PDB file of C-alpha atoms and ligand atoms in Angstrom:
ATOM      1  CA  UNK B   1     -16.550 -11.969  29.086  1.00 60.00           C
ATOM      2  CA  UNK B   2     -17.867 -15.656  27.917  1.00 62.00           C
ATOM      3  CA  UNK B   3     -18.685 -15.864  25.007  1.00 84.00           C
ATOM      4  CA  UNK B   4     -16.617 -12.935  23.253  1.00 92.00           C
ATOM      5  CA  UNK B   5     -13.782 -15.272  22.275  1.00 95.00           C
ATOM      6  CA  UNK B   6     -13.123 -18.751  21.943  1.00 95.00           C
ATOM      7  CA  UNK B   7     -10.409 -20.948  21.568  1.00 96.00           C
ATOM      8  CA  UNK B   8     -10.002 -21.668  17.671  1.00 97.00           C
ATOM      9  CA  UNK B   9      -6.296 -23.153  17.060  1.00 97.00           C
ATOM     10  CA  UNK B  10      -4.619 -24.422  20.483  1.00 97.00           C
ATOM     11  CA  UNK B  11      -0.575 -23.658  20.576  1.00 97.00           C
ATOM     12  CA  UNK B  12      -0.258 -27.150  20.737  1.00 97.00           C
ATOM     13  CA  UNK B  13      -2.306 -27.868  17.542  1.00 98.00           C
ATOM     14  CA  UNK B  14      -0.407 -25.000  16.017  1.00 98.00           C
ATOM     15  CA  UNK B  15       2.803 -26.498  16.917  1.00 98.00           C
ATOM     16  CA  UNK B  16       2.001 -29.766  15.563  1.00 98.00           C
ATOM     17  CA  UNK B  17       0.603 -28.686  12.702  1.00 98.00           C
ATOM     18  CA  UNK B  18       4.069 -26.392  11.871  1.00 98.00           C
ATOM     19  CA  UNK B  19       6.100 -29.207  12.335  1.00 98.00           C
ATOM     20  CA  UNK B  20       4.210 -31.355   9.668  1.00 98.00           C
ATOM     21  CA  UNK B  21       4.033 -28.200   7.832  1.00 98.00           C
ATOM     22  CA  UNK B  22       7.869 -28.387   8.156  1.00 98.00           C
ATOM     23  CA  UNK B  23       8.617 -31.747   7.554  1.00 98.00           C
ATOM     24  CA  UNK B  24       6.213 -31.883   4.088  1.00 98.00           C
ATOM     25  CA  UNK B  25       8.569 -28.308   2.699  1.00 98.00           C
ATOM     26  CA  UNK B  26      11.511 -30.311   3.691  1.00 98.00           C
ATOM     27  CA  UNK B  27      10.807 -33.369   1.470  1.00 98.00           C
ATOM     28  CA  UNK B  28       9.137 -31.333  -1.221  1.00 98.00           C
ATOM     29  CA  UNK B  29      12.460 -29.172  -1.160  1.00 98.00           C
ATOM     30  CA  UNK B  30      15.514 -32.136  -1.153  1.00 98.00           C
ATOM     31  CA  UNK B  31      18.811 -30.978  -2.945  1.00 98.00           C
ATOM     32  CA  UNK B  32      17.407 -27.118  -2.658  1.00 98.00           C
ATOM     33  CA  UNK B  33      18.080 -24.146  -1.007  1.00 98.00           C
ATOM     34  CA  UNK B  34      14.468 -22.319  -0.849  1.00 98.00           C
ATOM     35  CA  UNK B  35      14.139 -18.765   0.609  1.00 98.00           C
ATOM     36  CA  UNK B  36      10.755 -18.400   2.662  1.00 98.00           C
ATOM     37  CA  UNK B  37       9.477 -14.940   2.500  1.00 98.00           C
ATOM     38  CA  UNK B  38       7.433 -13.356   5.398  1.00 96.00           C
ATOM     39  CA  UNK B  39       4.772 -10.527   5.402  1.00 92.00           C
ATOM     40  CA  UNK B  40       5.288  -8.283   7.812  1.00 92.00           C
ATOM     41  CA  UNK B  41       4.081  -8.302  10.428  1.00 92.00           C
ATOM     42  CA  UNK B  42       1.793 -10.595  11.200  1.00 92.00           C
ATOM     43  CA  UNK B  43       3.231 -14.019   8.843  1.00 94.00           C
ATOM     44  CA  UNK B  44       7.002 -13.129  11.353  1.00 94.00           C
ATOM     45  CA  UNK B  45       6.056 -15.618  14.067  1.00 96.00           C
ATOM     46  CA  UNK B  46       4.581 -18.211  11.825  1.00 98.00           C
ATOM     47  CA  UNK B  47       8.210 -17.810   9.988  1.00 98.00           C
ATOM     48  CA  UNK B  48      10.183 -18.100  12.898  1.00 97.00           C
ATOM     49  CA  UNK B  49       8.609 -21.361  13.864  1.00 98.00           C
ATOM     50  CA  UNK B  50       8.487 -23.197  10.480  1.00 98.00           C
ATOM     51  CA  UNK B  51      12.195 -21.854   9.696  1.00 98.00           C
ATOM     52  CA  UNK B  52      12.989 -24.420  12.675  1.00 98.00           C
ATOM     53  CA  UNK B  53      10.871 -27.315  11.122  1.00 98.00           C
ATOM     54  CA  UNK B  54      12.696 -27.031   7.607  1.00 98.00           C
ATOM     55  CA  UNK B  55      15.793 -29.210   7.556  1.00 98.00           C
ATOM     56  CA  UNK B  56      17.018 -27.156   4.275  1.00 98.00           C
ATOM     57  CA  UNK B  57      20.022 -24.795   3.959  1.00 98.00           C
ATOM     58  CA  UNK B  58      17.207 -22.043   3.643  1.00 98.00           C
ATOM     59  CA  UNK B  59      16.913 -18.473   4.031  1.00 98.00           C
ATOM     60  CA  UNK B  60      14.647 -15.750   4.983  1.00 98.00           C
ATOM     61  CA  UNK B  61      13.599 -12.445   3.725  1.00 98.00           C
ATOM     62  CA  UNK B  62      10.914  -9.772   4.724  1.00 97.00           C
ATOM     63  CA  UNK B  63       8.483  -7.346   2.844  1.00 96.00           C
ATOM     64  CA  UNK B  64       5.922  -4.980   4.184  1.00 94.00           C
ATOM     65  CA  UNK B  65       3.328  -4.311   2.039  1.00 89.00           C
ATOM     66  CA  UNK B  66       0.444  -1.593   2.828  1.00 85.00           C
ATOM     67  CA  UNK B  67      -3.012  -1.439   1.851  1.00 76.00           C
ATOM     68  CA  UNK B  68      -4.431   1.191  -0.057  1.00 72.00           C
ATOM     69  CA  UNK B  69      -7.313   0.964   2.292  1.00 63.00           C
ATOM     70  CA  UNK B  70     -10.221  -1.657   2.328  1.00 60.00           C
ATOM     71  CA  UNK B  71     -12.477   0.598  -0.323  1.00 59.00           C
ATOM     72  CA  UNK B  72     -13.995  -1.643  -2.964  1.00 56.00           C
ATOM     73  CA  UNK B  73     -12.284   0.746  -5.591  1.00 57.00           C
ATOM     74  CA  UNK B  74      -8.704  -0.090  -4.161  1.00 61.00           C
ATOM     75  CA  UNK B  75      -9.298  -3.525  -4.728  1.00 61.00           C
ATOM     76  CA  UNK B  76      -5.987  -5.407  -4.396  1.00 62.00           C
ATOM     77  CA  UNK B  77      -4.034  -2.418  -4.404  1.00 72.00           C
ATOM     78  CA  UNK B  78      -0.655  -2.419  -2.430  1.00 81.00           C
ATOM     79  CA  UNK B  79       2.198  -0.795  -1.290  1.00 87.00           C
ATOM     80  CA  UNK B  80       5.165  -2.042  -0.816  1.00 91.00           C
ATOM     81  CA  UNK B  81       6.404  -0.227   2.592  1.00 93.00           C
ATOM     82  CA  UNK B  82       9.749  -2.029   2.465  1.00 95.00           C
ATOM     83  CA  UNK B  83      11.313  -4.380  -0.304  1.00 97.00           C
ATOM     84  CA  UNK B  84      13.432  -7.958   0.122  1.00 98.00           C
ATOM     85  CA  UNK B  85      17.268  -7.363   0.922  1.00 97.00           C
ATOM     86  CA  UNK B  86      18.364 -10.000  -1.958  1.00 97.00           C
ATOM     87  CA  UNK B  87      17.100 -10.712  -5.775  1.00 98.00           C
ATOM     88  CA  UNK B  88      14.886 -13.913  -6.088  1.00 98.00           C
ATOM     89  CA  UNK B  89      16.046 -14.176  -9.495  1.00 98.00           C
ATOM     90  CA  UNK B  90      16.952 -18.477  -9.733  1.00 98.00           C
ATOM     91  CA  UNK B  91      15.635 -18.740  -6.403  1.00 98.00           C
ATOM     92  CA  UNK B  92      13.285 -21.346  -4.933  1.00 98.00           C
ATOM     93  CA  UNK B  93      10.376 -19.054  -3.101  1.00 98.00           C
ATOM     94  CA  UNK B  94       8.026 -19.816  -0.593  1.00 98.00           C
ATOM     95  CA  UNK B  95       5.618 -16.606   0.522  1.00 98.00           C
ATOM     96  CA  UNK B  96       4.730 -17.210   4.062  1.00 98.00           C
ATOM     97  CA  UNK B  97       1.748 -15.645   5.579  1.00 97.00           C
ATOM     98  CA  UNK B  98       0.055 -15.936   8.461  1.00 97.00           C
ATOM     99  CA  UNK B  99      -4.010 -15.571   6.646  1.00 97.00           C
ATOM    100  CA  UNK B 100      -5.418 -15.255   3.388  1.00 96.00           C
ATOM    101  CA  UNK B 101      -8.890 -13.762   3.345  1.00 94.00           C
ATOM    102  CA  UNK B 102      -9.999 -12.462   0.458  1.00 93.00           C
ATOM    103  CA  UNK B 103      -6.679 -13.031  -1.516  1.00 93.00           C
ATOM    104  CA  UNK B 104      -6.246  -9.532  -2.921  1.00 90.00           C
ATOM    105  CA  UNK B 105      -2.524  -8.551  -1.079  1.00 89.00           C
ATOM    106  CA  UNK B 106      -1.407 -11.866  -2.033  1.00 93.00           C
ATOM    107  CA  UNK B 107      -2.698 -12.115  -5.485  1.00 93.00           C
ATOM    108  CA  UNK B 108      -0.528  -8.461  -5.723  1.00 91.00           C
ATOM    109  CA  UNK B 109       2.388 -10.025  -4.033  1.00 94.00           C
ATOM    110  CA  UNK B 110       2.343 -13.089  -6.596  1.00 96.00           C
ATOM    111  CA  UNK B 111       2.363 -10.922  -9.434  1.00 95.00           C
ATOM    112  CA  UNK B 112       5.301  -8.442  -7.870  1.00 95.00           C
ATOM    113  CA  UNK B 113       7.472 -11.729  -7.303  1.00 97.00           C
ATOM    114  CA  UNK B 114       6.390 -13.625 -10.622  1.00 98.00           C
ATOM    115  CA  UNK B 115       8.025 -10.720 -12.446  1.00 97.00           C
ATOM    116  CA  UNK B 116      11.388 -10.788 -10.793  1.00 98.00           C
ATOM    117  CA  UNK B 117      11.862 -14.300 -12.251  1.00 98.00           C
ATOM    118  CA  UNK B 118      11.976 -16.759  -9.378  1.00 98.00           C
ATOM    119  CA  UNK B 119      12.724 -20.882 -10.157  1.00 98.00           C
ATOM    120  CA  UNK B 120       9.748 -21.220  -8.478  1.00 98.00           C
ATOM    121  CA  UNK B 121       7.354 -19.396  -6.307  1.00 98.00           C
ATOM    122  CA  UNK B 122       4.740 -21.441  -4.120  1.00 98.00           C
ATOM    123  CA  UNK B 123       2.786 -20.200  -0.775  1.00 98.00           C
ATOM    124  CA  UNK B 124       2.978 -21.620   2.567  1.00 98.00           C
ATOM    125  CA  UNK B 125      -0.103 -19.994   5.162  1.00 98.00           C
ATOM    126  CA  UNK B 126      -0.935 -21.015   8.405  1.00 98.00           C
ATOM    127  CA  UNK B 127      -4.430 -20.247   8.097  1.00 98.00           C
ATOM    128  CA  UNK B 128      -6.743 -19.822   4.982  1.00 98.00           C
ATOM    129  CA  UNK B 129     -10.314 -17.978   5.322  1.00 97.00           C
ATOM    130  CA  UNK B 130     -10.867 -19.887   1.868  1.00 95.00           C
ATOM    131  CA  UNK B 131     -14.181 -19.030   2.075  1.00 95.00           C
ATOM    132  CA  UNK B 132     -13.629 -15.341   1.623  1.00 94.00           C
ATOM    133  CA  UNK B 133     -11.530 -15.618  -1.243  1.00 94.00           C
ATOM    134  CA  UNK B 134     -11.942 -13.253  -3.961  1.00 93.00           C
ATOM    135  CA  UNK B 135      -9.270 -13.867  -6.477  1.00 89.00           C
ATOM    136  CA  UNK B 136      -9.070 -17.915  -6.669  1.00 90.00           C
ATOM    137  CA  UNK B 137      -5.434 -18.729  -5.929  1.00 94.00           C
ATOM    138  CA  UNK B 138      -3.132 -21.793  -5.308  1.00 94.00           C
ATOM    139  CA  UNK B 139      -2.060 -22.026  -2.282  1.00 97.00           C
ATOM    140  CA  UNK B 140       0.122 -25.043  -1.595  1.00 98.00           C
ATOM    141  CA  UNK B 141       1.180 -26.046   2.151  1.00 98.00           C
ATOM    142  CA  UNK B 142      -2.035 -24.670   4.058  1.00 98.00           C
ATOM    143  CA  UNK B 143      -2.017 -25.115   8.070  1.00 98.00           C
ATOM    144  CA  UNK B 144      -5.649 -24.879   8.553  1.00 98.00           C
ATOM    145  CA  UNK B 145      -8.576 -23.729   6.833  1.00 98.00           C
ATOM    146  CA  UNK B 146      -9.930 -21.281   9.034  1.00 97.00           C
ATOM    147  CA  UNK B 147     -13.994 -20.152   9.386  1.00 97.00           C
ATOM    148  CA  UNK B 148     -14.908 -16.945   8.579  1.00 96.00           C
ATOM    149  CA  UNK B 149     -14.646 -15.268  12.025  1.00 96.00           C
ATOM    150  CA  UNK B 150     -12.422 -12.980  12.767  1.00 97.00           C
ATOM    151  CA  UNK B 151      -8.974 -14.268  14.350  1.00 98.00           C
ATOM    152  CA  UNK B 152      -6.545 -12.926  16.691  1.00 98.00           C
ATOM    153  CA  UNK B 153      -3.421 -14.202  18.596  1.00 98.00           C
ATOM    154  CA  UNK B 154       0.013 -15.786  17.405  1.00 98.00           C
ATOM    155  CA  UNK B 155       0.814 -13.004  14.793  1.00 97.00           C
ATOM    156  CA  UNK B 156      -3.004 -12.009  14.118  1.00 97.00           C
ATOM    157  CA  UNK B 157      -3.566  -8.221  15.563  1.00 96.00           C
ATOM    158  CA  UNK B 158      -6.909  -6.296  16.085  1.00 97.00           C
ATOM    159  CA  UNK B 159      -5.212  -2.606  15.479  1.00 96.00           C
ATOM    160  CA  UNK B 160      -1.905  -3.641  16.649  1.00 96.00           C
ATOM    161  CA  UNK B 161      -2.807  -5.778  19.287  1.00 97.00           C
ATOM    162  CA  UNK B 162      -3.106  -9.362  20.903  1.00 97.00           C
ATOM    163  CA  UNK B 163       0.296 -10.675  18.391  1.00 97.00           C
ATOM    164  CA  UNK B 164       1.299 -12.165  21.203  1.00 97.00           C
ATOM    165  CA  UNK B 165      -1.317 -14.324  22.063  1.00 97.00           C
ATOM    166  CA  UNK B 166       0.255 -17.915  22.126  1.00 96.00           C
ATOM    167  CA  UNK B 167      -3.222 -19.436  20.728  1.00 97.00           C
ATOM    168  CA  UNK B 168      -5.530 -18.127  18.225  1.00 98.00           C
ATOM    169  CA  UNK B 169      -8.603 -16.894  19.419  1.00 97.00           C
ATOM    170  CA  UNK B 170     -11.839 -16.368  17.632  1.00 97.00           C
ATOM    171  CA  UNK B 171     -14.067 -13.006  18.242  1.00 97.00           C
ATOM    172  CA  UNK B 172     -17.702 -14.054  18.459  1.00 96.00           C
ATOM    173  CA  UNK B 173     -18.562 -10.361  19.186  1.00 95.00           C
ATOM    174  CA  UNK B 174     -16.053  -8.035  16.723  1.00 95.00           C
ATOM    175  CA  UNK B 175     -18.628  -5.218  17.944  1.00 96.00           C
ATOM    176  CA  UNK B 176     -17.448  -5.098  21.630  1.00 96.00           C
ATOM    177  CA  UNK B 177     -14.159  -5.225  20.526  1.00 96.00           C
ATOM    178  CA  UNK B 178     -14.452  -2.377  18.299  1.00 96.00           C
ATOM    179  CA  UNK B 179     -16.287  -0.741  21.172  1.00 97.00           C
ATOM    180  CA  UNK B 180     -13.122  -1.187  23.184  1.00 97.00           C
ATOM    181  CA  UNK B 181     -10.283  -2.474  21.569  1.00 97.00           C
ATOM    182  CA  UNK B 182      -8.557  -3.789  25.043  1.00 97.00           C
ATOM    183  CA  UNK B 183     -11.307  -6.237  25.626  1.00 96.00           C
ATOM    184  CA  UNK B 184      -9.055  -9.212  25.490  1.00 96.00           C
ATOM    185  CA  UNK B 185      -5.987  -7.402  27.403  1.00 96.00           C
ATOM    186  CA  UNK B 186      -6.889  -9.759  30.216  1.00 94.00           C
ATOM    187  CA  UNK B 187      -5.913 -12.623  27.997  1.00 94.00           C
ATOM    188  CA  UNK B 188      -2.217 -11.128  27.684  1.00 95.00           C
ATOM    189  CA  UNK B 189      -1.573 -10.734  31.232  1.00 95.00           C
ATOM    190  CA  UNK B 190      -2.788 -13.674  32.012  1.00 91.00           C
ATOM    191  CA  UNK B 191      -5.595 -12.474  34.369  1.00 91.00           C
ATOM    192  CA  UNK B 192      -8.389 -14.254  32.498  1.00 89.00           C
ATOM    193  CA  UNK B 193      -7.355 -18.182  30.443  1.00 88.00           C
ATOM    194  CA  UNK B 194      -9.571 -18.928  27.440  1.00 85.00           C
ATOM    195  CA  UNK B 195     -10.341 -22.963  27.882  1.00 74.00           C
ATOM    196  CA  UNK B 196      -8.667 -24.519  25.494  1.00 58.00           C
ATOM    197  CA  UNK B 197     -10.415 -27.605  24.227  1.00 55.00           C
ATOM    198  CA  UNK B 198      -7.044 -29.273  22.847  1.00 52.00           C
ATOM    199  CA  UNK B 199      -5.204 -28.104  25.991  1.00 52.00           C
ATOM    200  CA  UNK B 200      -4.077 -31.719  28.138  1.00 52.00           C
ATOM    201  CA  UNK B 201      -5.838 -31.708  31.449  1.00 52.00           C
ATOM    202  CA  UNK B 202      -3.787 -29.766  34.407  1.00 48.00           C
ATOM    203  CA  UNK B 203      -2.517 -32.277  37.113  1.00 46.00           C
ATOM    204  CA  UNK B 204      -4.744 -32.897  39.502  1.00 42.00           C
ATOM    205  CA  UNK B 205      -7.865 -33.028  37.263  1.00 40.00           C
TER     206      UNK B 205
HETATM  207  P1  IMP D   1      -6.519 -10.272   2.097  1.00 86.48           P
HETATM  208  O1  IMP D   1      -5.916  -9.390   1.063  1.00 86.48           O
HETATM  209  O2  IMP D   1      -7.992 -10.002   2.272  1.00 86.48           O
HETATM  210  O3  IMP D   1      -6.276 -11.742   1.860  1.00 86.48           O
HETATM  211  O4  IMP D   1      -5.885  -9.793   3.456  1.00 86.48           O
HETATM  212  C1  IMP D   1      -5.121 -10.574   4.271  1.00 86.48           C
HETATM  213  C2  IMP D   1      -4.648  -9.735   5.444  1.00 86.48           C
HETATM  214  O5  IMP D   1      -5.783  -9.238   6.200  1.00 86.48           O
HETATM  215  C3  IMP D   1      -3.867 -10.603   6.402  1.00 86.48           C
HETATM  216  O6  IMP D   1      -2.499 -10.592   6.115  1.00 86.48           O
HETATM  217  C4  IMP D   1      -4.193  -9.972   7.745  1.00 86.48           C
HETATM  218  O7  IMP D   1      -3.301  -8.917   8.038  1.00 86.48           O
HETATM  219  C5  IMP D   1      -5.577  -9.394   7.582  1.00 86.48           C
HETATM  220  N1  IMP D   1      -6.617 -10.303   8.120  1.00 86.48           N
HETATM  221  C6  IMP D   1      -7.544 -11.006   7.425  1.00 86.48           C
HETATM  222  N2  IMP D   1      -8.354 -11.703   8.237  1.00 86.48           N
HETATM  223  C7  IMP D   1      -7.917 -11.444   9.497  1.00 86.48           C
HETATM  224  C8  IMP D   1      -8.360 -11.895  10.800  1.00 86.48           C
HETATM  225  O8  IMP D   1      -9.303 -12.675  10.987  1.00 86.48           O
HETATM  226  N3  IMP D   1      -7.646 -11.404  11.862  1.00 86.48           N
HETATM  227  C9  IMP D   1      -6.599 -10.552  11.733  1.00 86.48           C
HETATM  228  N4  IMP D   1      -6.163 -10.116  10.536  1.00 86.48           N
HETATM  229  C10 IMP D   1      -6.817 -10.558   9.425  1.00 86.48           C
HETATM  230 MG1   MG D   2      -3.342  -6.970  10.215  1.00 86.48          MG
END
């Protein structure tokens, strides 16, 4: 299976990277109590790990939006599947997701949580396909800019699966996987290790 996936963002990296992530919302946030809204379901795992890098009396909320479908004509168009437990009104926000692409669901998102008159309302994503970006948008704590491959692994799904992939893998060949969509299933259990090129060297070697 060489060559299918790669190695793109290490858990290691990823930690590091949420902890920075963590400390920079932290400062930025002094003398506040911001609530950091996740996507469902793929931004819940990013969430749960920056929660524990903000040293803030914060809180947490979820939405689940769903797409209209990826037509052209829907363009941007969302549903929202389930809505936040608490009013934002006077709140400090901070929309975490786990990828912008082309920006559409989170341009819709922006405007649904603009209107409910937050303090403030900033975006915190662990990866941005900036490249693909459609509607331009200001995204302010960004973990890492991401090529335009498709990703899957810590949160990221291909129909549902490979969330719990503790690295994030790029797909070289989206074809095979589409072709059979339990391609990387080895990867789960463990039978087959993608090399990780930030991984430190096992004993021995
Ligand atoms: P956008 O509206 O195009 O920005 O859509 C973003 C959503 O598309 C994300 O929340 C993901 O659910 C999904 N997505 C975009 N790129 C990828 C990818 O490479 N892997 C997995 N999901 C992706
Ligand atoms: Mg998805």
């Amino acid at each position: 299976m060489t060559g299918v996936v790669s190695v793109l963002f290490g858990r290691e990296d990823i930690r590091q990277r949420i902890e920075e992530l963590g400390r920079t919302i932290t400062g930025d946030y002094q003398g506040r109590a911001p609530v950091l809204i996740s996507v469902l379901k793929g931004g819940s795992m990013f969430l749960a790990d920056l929660l524990r890098e903000v040293r803030l009396p914060a809180s947490i909320d979820y939405m689940a939006l769903s797409r209209y479908g990826d037509a052209p004509e829907s363009m941007g168009r969302v549903r929202i599947v389930k809505d936040l437990d608490a009013d934002i009104g006077g709140r400090d926000v901070i929309v975490v997701e786990d990828i912008v692409d082309t920006g559409l669901t989170l341009t819709y998102l922006l405007s649904v949580l603009a209107s409910r008159s937050p303090t403030s309302l900033e975006v915190c994503t662990l990866l941005d396909k900036s490249v693909r970006r459609i509607t331009p948008l200001e995204i302010r704590y960004v973990g890492f800019d991401c090529p335009d491959l498709f990703v899957v692994g810590y949160g990221l799904d291909f129909e549902e699966r490979y969330r719990n992939l503790p690295d994030i893998l790029a797909v070289h060949d989206v074809q095979a996987l589409s072709a059979d969509p339990d391609l990387l299933l080895p990867y789960v259990t463990g039978e087959l290790a993608v090399t990780d090129p930030t991984a430190a060297p096992s004993a021995g070697s």
